[in-house]
C-alpha positions as a printed NumPy array, in Angstrom:
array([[  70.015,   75.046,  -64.675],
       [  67.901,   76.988,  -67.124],
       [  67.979,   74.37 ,  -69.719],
       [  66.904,   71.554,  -67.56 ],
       [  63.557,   71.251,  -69.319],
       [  65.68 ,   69.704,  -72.79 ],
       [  67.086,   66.774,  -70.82 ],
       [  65.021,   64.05 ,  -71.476],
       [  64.29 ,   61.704,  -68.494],
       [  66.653,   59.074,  -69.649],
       [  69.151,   62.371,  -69.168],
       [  68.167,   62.899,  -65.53 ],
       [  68.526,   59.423,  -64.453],
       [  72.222,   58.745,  -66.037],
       [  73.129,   62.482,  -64.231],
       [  71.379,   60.854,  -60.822],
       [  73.164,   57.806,  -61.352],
       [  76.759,   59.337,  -61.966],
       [  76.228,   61.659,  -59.532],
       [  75.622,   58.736,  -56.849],
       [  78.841,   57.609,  -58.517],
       [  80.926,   59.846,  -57.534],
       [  79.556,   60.604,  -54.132],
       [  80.063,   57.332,  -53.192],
       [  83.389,   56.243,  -55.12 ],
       [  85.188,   59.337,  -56.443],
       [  84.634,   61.816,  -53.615],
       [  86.155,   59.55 ,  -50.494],
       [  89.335,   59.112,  -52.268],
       [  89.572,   62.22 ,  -54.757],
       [  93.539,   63.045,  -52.972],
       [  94.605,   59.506,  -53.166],
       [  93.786,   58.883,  -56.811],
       [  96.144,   61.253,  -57.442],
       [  99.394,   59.019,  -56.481],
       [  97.582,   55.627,  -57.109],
       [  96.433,   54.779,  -60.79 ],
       [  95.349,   51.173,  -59.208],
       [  92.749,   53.418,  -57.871],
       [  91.808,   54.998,  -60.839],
       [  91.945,   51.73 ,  -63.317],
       [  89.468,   50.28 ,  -60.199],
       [  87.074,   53.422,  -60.394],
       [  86.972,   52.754,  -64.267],
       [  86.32 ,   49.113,  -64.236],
       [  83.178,   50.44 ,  -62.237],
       [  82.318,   53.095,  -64.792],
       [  82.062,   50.216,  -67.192],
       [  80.203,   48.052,  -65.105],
       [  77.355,   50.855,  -64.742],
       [  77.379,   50.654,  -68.882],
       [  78.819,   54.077,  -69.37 ],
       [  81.783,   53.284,  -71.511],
       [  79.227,   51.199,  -74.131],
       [  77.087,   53.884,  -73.951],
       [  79.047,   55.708,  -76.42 ],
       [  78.714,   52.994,  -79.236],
       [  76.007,   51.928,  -81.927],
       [  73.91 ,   48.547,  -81.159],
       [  75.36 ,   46.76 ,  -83.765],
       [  78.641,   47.181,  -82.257],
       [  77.442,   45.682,  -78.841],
       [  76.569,   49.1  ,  -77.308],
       [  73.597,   50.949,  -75.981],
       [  73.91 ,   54.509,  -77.886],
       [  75.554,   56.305,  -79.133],
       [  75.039,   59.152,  -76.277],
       [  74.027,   62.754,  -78.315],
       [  76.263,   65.41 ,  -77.658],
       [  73.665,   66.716,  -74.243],
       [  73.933,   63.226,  -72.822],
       [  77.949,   62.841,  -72.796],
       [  78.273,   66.56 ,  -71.806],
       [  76.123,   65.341,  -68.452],
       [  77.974,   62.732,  -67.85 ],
       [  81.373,   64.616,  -68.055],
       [  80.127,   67.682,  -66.224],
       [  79.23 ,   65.297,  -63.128],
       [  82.532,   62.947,  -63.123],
       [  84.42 ,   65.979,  -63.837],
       [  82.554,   67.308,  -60.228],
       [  84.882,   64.182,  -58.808],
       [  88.073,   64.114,  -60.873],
       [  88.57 ,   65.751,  -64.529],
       [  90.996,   63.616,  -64.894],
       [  89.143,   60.64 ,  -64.767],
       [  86.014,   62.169,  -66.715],
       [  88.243,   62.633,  -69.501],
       [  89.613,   59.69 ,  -69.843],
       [  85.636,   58.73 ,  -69.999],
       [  84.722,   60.687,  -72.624],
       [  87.468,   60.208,  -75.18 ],
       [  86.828,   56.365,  -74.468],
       [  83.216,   56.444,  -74.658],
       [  83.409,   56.996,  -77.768],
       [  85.129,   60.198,  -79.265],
       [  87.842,   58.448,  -81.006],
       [  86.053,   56.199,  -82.842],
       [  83.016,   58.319,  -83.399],
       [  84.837,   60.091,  -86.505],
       [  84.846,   56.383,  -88.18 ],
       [  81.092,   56.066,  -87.167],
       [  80.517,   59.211,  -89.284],
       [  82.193,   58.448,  -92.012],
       [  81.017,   54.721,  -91.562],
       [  85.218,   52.858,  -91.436],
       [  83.339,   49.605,  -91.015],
       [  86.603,   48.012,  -90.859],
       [  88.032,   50.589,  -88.127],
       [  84.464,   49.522,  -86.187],
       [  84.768,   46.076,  -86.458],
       [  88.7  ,   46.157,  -85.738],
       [  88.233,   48.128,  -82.358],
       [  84.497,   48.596,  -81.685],
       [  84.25 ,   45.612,  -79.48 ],
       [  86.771,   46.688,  -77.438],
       [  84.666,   49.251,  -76.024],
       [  81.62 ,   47.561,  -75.712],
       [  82.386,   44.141,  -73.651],
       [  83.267,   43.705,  -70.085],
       [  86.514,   45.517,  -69.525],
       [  87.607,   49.047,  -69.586],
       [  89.577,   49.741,  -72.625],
       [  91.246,   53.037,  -73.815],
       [  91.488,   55.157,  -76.815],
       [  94.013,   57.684,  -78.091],
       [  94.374,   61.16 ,  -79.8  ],
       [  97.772,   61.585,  -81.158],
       [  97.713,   64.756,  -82.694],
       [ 100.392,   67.334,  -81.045],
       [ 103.549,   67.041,  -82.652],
       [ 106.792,   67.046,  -81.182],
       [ 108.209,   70.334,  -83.094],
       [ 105.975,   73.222,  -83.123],
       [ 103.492,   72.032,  -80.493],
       [ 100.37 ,   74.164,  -81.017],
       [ 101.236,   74.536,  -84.532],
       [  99.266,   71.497,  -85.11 ],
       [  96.341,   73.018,  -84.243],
       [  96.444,   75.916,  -85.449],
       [  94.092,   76.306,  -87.877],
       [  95.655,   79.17 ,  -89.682],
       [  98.196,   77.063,  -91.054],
       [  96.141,   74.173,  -92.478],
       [  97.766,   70.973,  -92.045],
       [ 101.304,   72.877,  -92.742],
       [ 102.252,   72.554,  -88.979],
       [ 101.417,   68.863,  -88.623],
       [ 105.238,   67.34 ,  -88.98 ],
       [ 104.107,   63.723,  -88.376],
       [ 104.227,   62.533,  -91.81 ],
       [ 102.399,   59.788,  -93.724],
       [ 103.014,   57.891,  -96.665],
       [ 101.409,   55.048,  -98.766],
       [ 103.476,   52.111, -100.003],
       [ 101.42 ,   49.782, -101.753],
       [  98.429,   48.669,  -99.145],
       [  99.593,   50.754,  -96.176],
       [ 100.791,   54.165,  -94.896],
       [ 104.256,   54.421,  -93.445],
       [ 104.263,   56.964,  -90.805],
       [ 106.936,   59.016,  -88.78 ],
       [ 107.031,   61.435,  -85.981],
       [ 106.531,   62.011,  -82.566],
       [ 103.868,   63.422,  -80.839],
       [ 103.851,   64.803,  -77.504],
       [ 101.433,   64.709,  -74.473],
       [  98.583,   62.371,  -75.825],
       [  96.216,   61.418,  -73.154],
       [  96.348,   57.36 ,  -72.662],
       [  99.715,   56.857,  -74.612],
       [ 100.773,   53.312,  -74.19 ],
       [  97.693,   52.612,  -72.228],
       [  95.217,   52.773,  -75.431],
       [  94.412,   49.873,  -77.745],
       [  93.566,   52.353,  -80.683],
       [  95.452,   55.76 ,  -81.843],
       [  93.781,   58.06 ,  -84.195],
       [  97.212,   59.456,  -85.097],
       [  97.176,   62.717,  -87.062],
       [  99.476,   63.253,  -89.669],
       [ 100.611,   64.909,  -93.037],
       [ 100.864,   63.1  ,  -96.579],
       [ 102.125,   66.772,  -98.015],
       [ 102.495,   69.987,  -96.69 ],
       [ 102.428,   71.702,  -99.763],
       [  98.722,   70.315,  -99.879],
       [  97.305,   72.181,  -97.463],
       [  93.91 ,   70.657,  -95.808],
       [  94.047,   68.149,  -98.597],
       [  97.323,   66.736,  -97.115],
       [  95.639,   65.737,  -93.403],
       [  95.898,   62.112,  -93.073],
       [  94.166,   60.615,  -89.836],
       [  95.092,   57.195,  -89.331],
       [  94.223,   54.579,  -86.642],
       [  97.038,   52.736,  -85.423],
       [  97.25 ,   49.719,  -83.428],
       [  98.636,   49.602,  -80.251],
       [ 101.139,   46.782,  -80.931],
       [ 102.342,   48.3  ,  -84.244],
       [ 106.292,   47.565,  -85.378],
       [ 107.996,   50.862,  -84.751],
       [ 105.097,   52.415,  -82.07 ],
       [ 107.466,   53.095,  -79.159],
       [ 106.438,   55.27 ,  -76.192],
       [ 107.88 ,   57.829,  -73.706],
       [ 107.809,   57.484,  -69.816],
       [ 104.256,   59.084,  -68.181],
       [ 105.044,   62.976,  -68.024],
       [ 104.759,   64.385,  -64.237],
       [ 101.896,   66.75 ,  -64.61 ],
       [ 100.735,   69.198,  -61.359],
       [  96.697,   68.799,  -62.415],
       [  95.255,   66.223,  -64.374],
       [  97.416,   63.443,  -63.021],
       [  94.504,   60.622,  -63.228],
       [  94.775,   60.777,  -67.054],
       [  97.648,   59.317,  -67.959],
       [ 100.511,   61.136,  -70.893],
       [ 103.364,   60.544,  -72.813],
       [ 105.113,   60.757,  -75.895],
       [ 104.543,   58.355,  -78.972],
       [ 107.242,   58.026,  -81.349],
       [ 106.253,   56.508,  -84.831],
       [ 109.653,   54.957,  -86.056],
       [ 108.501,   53.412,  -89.607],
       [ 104.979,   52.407,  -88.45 ],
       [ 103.309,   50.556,  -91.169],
       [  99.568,   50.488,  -90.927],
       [  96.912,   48.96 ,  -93.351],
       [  95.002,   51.695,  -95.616],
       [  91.871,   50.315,  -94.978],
       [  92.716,   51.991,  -91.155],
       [  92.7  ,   55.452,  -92.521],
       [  89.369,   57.479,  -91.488],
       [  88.378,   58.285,  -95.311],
       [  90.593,   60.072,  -97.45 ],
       [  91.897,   63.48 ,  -98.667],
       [  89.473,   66.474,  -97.997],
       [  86.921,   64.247,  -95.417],
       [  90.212,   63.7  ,  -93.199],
       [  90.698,   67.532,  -92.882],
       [  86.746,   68.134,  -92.124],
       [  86.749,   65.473,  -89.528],
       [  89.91 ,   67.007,  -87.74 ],
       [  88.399,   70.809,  -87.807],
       [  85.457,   68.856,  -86.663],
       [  87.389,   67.109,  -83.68 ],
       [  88.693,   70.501,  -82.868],
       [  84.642,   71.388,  -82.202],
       [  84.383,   68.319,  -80.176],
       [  87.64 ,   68.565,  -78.042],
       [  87.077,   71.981,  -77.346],
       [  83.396,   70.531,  -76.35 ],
       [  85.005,   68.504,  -74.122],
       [  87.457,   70.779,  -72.553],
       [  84.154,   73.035,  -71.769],
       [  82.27 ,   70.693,  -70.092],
       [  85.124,   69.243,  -67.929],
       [  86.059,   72.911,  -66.719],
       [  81.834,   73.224,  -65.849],
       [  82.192,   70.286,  -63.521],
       [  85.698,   71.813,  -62.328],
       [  84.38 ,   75.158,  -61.255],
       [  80.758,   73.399,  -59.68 ],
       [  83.032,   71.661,  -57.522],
       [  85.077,   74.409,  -56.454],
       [  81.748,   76.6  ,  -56.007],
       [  80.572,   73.613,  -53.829],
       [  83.584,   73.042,  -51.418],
       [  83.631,   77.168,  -51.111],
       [  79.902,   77.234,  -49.788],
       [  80.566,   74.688,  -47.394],
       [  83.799,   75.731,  -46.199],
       [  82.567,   79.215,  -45.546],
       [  78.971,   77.764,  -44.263],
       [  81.04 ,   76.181,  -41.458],
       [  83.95 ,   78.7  ,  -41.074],
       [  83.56 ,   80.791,  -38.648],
       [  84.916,   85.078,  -38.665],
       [  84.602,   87.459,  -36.054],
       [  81.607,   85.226,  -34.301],
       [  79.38 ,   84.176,  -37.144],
       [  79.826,   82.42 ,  -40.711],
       [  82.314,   83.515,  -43.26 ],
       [  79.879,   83.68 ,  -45.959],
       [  77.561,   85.614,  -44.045],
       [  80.157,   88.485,  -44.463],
       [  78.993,   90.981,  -47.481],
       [  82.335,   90.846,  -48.797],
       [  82.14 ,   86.97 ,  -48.929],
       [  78.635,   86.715,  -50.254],
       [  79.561,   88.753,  -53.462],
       [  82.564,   86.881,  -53.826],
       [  80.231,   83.536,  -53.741],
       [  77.802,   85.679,  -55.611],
       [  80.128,   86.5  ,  -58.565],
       [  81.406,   82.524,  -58.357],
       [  77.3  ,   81.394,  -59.028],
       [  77.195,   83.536,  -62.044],
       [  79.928,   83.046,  -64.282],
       [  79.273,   79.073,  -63.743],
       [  75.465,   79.717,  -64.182],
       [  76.635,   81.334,  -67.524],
       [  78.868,   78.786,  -68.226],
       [  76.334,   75.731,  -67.86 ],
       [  74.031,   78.061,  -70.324],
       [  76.873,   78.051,  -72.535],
       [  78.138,   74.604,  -72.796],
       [  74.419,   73.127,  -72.979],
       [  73.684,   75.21 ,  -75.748],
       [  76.995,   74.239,  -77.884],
       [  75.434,   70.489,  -77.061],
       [  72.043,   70.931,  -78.564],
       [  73.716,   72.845,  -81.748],
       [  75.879,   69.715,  -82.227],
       [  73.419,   67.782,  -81.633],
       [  71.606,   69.358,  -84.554],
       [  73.939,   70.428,  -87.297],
       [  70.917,   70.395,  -89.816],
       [  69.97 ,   73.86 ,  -88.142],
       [  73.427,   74.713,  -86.972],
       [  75.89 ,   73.277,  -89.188],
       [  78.385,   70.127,  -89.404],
       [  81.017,   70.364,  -86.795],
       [  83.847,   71.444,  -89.556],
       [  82.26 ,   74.771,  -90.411],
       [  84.167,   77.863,  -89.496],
       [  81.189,   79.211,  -87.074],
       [  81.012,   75.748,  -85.422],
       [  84.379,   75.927,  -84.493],
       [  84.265,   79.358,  -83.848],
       [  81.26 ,   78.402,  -81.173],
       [  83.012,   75.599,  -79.394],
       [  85.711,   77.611,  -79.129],
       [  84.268,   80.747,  -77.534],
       [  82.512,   78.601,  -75.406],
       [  86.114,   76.445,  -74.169],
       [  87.622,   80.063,  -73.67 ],
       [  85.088,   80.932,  -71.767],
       [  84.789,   77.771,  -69.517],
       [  88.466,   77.305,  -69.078],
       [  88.602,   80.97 ,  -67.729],
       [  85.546,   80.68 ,  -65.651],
       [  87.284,   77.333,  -63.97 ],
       [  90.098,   78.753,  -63.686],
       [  88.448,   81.97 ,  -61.944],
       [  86.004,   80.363,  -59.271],
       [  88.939,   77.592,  -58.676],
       [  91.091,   80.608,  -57.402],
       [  88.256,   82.766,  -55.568],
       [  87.437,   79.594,  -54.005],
       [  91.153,   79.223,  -52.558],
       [  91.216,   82.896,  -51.538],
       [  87.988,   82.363,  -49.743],
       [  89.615,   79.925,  -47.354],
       [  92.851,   81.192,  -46.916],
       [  96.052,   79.096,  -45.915],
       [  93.524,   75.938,  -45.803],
       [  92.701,   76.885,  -50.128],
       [  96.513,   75.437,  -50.503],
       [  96.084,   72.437,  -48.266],
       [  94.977,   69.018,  -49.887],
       [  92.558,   68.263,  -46.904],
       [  90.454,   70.454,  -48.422],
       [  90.689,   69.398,  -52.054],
       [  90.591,   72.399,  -53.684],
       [  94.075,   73.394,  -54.46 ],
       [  93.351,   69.832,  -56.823],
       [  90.76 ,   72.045,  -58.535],
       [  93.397,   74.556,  -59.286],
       [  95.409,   72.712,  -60.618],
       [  93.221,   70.993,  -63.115],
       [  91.467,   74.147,  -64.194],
       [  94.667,   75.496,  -65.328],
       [  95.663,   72.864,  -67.51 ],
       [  92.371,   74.029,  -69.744],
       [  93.516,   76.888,  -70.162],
       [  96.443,   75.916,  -71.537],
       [  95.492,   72.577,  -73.838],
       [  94.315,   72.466,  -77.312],
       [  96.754,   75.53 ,  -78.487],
       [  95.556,   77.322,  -75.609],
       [  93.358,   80.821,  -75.325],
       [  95.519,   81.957,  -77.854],
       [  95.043,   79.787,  -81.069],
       [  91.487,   79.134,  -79.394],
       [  90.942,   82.781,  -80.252],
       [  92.345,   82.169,  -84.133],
       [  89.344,   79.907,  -84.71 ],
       [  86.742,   82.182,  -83.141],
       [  87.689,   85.001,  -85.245],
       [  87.741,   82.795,  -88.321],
       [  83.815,   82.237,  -87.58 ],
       [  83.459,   85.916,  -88.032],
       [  85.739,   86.824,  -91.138],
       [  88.285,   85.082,  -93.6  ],
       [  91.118,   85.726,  -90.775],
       [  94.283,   84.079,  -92.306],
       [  97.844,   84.454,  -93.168],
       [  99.603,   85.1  ,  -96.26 ],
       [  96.273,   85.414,  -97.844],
       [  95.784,   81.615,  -97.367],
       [  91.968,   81.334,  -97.371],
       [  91.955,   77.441,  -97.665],
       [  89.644,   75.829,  -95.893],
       [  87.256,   78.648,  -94.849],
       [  83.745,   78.239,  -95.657]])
């Protein structure tokens, strides 16, 4: 990796030490995960014993970080290696849920759900933001809060909210749900609300886990917000910082999504150079076959490109005095060129990789068709390549509709 010389040694010891990890407790049992979440709570209780969960929260909180952008992106490239499932469940709990109220410094989000995070147990976090009706119109950014149809409102000391949002990762597992909603859609930006709401909230009911083909270590499911009345103080900041912390998130899940599908397509890479190391075609190797080779060749790039890519994103948000805050139109536009890119890559090696080895590409003994399937699912999350797209352009030009050109910087 090109950019090895920027990870600090306290960066190359966590990557050593998850990398043991999931040698030793991920990669033995990577198919039966799959169809036993016993397995998966087990591999996370670990996870937390080795400090990584903790890692993502400030010392005064009881934690040992919080990790910089490079660090996490590490971490969830090598778990991701074993399972993206369970990587991402790592990452949103180790701290990218709560990190918008460490921004804006919500003591009294911290001190409500901090601790949670940073004691002996694993715990779980929550992004409720796709709505019910419209799906990726909540994140489309052309429309500026308009397509968020969860709605918000404030009656005396807390917000009453109402909707339902569908396939949030840890619904009715997570203690905490930064729920995203709307106090006015005639408000534009101004009228994005995000609220955290407790888990055992009067009127929080939630849908049966949805049967997924990829991703099924990560756990979804509807949440329906019936009423929900939530205390004021639980609401990230207020008007206008709300809607640059939720363009912000879309830099940081679309981070995320990156990373995971690095660790997706090194894994695929890796099963394909053993598998056709060991195979054997017309008396010698498969990949000793030209064809093969560029085909192995090819794979190598586009994830050498891809690491490039996604390490780069991490130093500029790691340094938004030279690049930018996360909210800025070319931010955005940058994390999202970068997720396109990633997702596709993954999604590209992961089905080279199958043709490489045939009928056995398809059969779980060889773990790869699990790669598949989890590389798709990128593709297809956070509004998909298609609103990604929307946001890169807008880092380029004032791309909007109707001559709406809130929000654009």
């Amino acid at each position: 990796m090109n950019l090895e010389h920027l990870l600090s040694d306290e960066d190359k010891a966590i990557r050593n030490t998850v990398r043991e990890f999931v040698n030793k407790e991920i990669m033995p049992v990577r198919t039966l995960i799959e169809e036993d979440l016993t397995l998966v709570r087990a591999i996370h209780q670990k996870l937390v014993d080795l400090g990584i969960q903790e890692g993502g929260y400030p010392k005064e909180y009881g934690g040992t970080g919080p990790y910089s952008y490079l660090t996490l992106c590490v971490i969830t490239e090598e778990l991701a290696r074993g399972d993206a499932g369970i990587s991402q469940s790592v990452g949103i709990n180790a701290g990218l849920i709560l990190g918008p109220a460490m921004v804006v410094g919500n003591t009294d989000v911290l001190d409500r759900w901090a601790s949670n995070f940073t004691g002996d147990d694993a715990s779980f976090a929550c992004l409720s933001m796709t709505d019910a009706t419209g799906g990726a119109d909540t994140e489309n950014p052309l429309l500026h809060g308009r397509g968020i149809t969860t709605t918000a409102y404030l009656d005396g000391d807390e917000y009453v909210i109402n909707g339902t949002k569908s396939w949030p990762t840890h619904a009715g597992i997570a203690n905490v749900y930064l729920t995203v909603c709307n106090t006015d859609p005639n408000l534009g930006d101004e009228g994005i609300a995000l609220i955290y709401t407790p888990r055992k909230s009067e009127g929080l009911r939630f849908g049966n886990p949805e049967p997924k083909m990829g991703f099924k270590t990560a756990i979804n499911a509807s949440i329906f917000y019936d009423n929900v009345r939530v205390p004021a103080k639980y609401r990230l900041a207020g008007p206008g910082i709300d809607a640059q912390v939720y363009h912000g998130a879309m830099t940081g899940t679309q981070w995320h999504s990156a990373a995971l599908s690095l660790g997706v397509a090194q894994a695929a890479l890796d099963i394909a150079l053993e598998y056709t190391g060991t195979r054997k075609s017309g008396g010698k190797p498969v990949r000793e076959w030209s064809m093969a080779a560029g085909i192995l060749a090819d794979m190598a790039i586009r994830i050498e490109m891809t690491r490039a890519a996604v390490y780069n994103l991490s130093i500029m948000m790691d340094n938004p005095e030279a690049y930018g805050p996360p909210f800025t139109p070319k931010m955005v536009s940058r994390a999202s060129s970068t997720k396109i890119f990633a997702a596709d890559t993954a999604a590209w090696v992961t089905n080279k990789a199958v043709e490489l080895m045939g009928a056995n590409g398809i059969s779980p003994e060889y773990h790869i068709e699990k790669y598949l399937r989890d590389a798709k699912i990128m593709q297809i999350w956070l509004g998909g390549q298609q609103i990604s797209r929307y946001r890169v352009a807008r880092g380029y030009y004032k791309y909007e509709i109707n001559g709406d050109a809130d929000g654009q910087e």
